[in-house]
CSV table of C-alpha atoms in Angstrom, one decimal:
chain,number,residue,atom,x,y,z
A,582,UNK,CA,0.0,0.0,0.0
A,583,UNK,CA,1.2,3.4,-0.9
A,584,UNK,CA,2.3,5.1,2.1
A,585,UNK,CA,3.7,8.5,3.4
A,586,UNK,CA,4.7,8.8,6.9
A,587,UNK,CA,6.0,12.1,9.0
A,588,UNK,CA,7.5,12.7,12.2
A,589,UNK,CA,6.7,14.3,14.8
A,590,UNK,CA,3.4,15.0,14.9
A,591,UNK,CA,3.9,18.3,16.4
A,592,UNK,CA,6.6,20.6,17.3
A,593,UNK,CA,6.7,23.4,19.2
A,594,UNK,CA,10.3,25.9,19.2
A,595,UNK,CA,11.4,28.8,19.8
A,596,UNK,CA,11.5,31.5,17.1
A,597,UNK,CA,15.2,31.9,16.1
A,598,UNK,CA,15.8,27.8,16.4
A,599,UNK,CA,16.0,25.8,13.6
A,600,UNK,CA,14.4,22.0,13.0
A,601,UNK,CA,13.9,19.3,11.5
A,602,UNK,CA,11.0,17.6,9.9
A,603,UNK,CA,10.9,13.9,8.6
A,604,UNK,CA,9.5,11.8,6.1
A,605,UNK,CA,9.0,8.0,5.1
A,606,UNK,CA,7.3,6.7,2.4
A,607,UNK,CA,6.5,3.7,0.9
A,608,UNK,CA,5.2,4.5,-2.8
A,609,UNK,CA,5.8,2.6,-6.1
A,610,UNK,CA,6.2,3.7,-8.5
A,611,UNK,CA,8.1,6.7,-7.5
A,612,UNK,CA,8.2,10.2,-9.3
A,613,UNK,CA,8.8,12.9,-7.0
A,614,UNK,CA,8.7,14.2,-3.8
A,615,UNK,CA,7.1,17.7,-2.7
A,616,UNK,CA,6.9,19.4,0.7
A,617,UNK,CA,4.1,21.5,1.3
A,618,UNK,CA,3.0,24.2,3.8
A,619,UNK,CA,-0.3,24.6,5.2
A,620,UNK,CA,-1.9,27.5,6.8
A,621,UNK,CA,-4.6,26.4,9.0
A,622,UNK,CA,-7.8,27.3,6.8
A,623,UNK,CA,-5.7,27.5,3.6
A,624,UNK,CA,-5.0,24.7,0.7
A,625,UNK,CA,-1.5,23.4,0.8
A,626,UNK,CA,1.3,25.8,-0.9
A,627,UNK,CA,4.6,23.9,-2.3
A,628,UNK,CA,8.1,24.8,-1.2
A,629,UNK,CA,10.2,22.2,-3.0
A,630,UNK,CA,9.9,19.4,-5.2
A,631,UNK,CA,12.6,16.7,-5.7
A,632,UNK,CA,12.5,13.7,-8.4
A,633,UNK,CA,14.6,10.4,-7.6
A,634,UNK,CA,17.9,12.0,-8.5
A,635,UNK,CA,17.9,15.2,-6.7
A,636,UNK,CA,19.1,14.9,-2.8
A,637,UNK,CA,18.7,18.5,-2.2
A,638,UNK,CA,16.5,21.3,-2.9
A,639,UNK,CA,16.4,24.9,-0.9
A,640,UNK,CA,14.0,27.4,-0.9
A,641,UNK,CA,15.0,30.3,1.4
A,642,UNK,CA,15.3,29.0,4.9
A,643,UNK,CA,13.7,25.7,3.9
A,644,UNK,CA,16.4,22.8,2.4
A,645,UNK,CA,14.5,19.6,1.7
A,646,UNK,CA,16.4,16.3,1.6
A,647,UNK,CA,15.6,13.0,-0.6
A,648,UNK,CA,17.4,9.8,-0.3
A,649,UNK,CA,15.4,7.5,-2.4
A,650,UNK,CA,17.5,4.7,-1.3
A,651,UNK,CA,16.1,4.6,1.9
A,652,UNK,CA,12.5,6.1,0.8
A,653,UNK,CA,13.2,9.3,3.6
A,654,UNK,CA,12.9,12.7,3.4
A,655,UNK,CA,13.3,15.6,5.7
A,656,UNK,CA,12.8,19.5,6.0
A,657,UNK,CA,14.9,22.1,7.6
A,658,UNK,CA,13.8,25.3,8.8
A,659,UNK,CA,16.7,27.5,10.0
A,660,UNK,CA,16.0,30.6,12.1
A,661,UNK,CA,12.4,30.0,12.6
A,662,UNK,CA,10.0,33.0,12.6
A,663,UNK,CA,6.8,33.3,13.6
A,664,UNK,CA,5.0,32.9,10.2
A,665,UNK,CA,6.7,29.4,9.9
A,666,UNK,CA,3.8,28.4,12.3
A,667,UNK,CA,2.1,25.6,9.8
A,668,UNK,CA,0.9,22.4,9.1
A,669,UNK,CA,4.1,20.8,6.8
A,670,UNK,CA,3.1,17.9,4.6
A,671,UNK,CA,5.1,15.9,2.7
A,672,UNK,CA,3.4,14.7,-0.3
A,673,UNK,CA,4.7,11.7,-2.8
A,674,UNK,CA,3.7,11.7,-6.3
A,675,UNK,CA,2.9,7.8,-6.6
A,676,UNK,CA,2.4,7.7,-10.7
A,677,UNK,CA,4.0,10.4,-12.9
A,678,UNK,CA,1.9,8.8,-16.0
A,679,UNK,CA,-1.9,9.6,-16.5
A,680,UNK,CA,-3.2,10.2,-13.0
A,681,UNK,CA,-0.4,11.9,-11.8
A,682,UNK,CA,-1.9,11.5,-8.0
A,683,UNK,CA,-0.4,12.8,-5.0
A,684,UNK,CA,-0.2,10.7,-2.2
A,685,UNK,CA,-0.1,12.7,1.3
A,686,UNK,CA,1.4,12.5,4.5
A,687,UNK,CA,-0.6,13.5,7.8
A,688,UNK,CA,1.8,16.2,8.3
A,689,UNK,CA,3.9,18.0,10.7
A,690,UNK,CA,2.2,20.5,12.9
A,691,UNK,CA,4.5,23.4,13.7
A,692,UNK,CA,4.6,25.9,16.1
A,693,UNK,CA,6.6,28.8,16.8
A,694,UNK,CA,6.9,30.6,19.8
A,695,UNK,CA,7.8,33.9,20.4
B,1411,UNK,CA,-5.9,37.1,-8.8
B,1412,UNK,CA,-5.0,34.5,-10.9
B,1413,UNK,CA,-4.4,31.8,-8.6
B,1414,UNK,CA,-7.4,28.6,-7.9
B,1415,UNK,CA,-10.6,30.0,-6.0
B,1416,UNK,CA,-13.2,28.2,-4.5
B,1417,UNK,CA,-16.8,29.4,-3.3
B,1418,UNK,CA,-18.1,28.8,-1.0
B,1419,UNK,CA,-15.3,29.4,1.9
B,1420,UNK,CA,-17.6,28.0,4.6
B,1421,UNK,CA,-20.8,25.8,4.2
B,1422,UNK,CA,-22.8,24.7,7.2
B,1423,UNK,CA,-25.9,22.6,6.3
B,1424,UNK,CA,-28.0,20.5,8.5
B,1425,UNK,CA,-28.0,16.6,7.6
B,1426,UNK,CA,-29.6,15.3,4.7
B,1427,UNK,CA,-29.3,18.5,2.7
B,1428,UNK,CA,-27.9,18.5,-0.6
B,1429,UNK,CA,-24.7,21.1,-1.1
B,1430,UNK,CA,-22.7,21.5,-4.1
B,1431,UNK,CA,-19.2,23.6,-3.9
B,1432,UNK,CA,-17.4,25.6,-6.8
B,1433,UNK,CA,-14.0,25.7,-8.1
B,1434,UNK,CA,-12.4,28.0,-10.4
B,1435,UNK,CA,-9.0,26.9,-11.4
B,1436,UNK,CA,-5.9,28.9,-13.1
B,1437,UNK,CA,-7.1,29.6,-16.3
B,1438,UNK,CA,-4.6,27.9,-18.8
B,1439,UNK,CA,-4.8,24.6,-16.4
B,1440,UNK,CA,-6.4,21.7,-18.3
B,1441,UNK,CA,-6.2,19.2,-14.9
B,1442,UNK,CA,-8.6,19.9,-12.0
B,1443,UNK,CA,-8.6,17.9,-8.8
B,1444,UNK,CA,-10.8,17.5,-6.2
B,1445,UNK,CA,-9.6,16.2,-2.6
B,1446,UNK,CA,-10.9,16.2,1.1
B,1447,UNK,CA,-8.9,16.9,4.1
B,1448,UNK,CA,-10.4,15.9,7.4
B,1449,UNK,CA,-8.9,17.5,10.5
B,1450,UNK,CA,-5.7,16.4,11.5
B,1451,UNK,CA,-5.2,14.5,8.1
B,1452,UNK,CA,-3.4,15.0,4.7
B,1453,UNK,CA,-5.7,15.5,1.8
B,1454,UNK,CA,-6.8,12.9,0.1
B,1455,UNK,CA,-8.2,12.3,-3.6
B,1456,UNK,CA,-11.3,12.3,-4.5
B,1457,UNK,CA,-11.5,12.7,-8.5
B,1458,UNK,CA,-10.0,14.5,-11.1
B,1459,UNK,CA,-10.7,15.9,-14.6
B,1460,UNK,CA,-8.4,16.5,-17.5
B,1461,UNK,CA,-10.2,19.1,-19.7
B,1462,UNK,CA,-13.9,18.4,-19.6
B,1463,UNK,CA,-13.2,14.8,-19.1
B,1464,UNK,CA,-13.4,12.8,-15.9
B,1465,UNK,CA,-11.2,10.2,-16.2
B,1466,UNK,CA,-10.4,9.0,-12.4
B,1467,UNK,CA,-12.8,8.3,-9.0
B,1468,UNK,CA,-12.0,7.9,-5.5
B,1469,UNK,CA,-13.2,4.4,-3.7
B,1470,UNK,CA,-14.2,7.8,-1.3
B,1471,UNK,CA,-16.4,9.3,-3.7
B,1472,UNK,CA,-19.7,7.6,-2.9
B,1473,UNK,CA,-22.7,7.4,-4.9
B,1474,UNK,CA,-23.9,11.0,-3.2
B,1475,UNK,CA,-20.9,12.4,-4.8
B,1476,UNK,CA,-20.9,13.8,-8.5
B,1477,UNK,CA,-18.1,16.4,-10.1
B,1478,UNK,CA,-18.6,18.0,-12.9
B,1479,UNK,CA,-16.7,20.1,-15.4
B,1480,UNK,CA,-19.2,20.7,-18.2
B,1481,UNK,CA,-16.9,23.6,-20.5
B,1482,UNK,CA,-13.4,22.1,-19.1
B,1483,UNK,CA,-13.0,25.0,-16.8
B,1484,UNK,CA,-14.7,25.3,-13.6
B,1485,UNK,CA,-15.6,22.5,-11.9
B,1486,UNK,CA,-18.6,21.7,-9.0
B,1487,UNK,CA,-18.8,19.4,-6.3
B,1488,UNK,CA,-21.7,18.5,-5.1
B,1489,UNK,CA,-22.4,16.0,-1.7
B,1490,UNK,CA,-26.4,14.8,-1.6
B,1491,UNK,CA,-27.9,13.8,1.3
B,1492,UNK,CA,-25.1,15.1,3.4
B,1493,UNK,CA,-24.0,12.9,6.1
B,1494,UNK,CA,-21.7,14.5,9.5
B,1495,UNK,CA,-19.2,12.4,8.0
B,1496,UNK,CA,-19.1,14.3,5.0
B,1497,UNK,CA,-17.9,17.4,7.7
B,1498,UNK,CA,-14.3,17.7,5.7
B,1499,UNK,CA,-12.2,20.5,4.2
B,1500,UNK,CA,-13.0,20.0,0.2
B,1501,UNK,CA,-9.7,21.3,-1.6
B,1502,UNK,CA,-9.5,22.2,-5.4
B,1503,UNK,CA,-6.1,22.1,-7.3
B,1504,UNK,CA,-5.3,22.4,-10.9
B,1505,UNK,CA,-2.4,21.7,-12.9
B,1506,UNK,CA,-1.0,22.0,-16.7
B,1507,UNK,CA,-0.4,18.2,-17.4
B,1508,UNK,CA,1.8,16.8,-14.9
B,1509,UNK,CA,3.0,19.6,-14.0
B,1510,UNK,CA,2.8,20.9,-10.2
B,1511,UNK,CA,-0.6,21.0,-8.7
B,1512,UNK,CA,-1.6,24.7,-7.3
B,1513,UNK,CA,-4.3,24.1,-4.2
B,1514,UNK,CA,-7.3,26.2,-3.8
B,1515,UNK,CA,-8.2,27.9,0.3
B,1516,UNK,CA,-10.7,24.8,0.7
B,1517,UNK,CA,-14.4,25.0,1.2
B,1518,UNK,CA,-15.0,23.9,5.0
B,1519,UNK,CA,-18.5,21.7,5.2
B,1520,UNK,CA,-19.7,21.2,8.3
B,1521,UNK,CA,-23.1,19.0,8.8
B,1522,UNK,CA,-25.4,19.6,11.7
């Protein structure tokens, strides 16, 4: 069964810290990899997208990792700020032929304290 | 704005009503998707279209569930008979091909 785990649950730091968010999967065929924020109330918006051969993609204070050896991923955020507070999902795309369907995780909820 | 919009924000409705939920994706997108996030949960798909065309359908999307996207560009939802298990986040996203999927804010259902 397709399958997209994350760790923690929650999280709650301090605004300045940095952390780390993490992500197993178990999907077959594999295209790509996405991490997503999630405003409570909002739809998801993407941050970074990696395919099988990428191990690394940043956006701003966010550096996603892929090792699609051992089917993990996981999201930095260094020097927190209070915005960061989100719901992070990390989404697999499970076919990249016709149905092209995204299989998510349960996300990460962050917080971030002042 | 030319981002994915969807009416209404927020639907309350007491059981056994019927509701039905808009979605107005980025204009040049040919792939609409429909999904349902329950609290505490990722989304999770429902259907999708590609053009006017629907060519895929949830094991989620019961018989009280129909989508439609009659000209290939917006696209309704709509839930009869609603059940307090139908109380979900309904998210919209569209796409060019395969390319990435851009999510709507969500329509919010809850059933009384």
């Amino acid at each position: 069964k397709n399958q997209v785990e994350q760790s923690p649950q929650s999280l709650i730091i301090l605004e300045g810290k940095n952390c780390t968010l993490q992500c197993n999967y178990t999907v077959s065929p594999f295209s790509n990899l996405r991490w997503y924020k999630q405003d409570t109330g909002r739809g998801p918006v993407s941050l970074t997208i990696m395919t099988f051969s990428e191990n690394t993609k940043s956006n701003g204070r966010y550096t996603a990792t892929l090792d699609a050896d051992t089917k993990q991923s996981s999201l930095h955020i260094t020097a927190s700020q209070l915005s960061d507070s989100a719901s992070y999902i990390c989404v697999v795309s499970a076919d990249g032929g016709a149905t092209n369907k995204l299989i998510f995780g349960t996300g990460t909820l962050l917080a971030v304290q002042p | 704005d030319t981002g994915v919009s969807q009416n209404p924000r927020h639907k309350i409705t007491k059981r056994g009503q019927n509701v039905t939920f808009r979605c107005d994706p980025i204009s040049e997108h040919n792939r609409l998707y429909w999904y349902r996030q329950t609290l505490g949960q990722g989304p999770e798909f429902l259907t999708y279209f590609q053009n006017e065309a629907q060519l895929e359908k949830s094991r989620l999307l019961s018989d009280r569930f129909s989508a439609e996207r009659p000209k290939g560009s917006f696209s309704t939802l709509e839930i009869q008979r609603t059940e307090q298990g139908d109380s979900a986040m309904y998210l919209c996203a569209s796409s060019q091909d395969y390319d990435e999927q851009y999510f709507g804010p969500g329509t919010r259902l809850t059933v009384t």
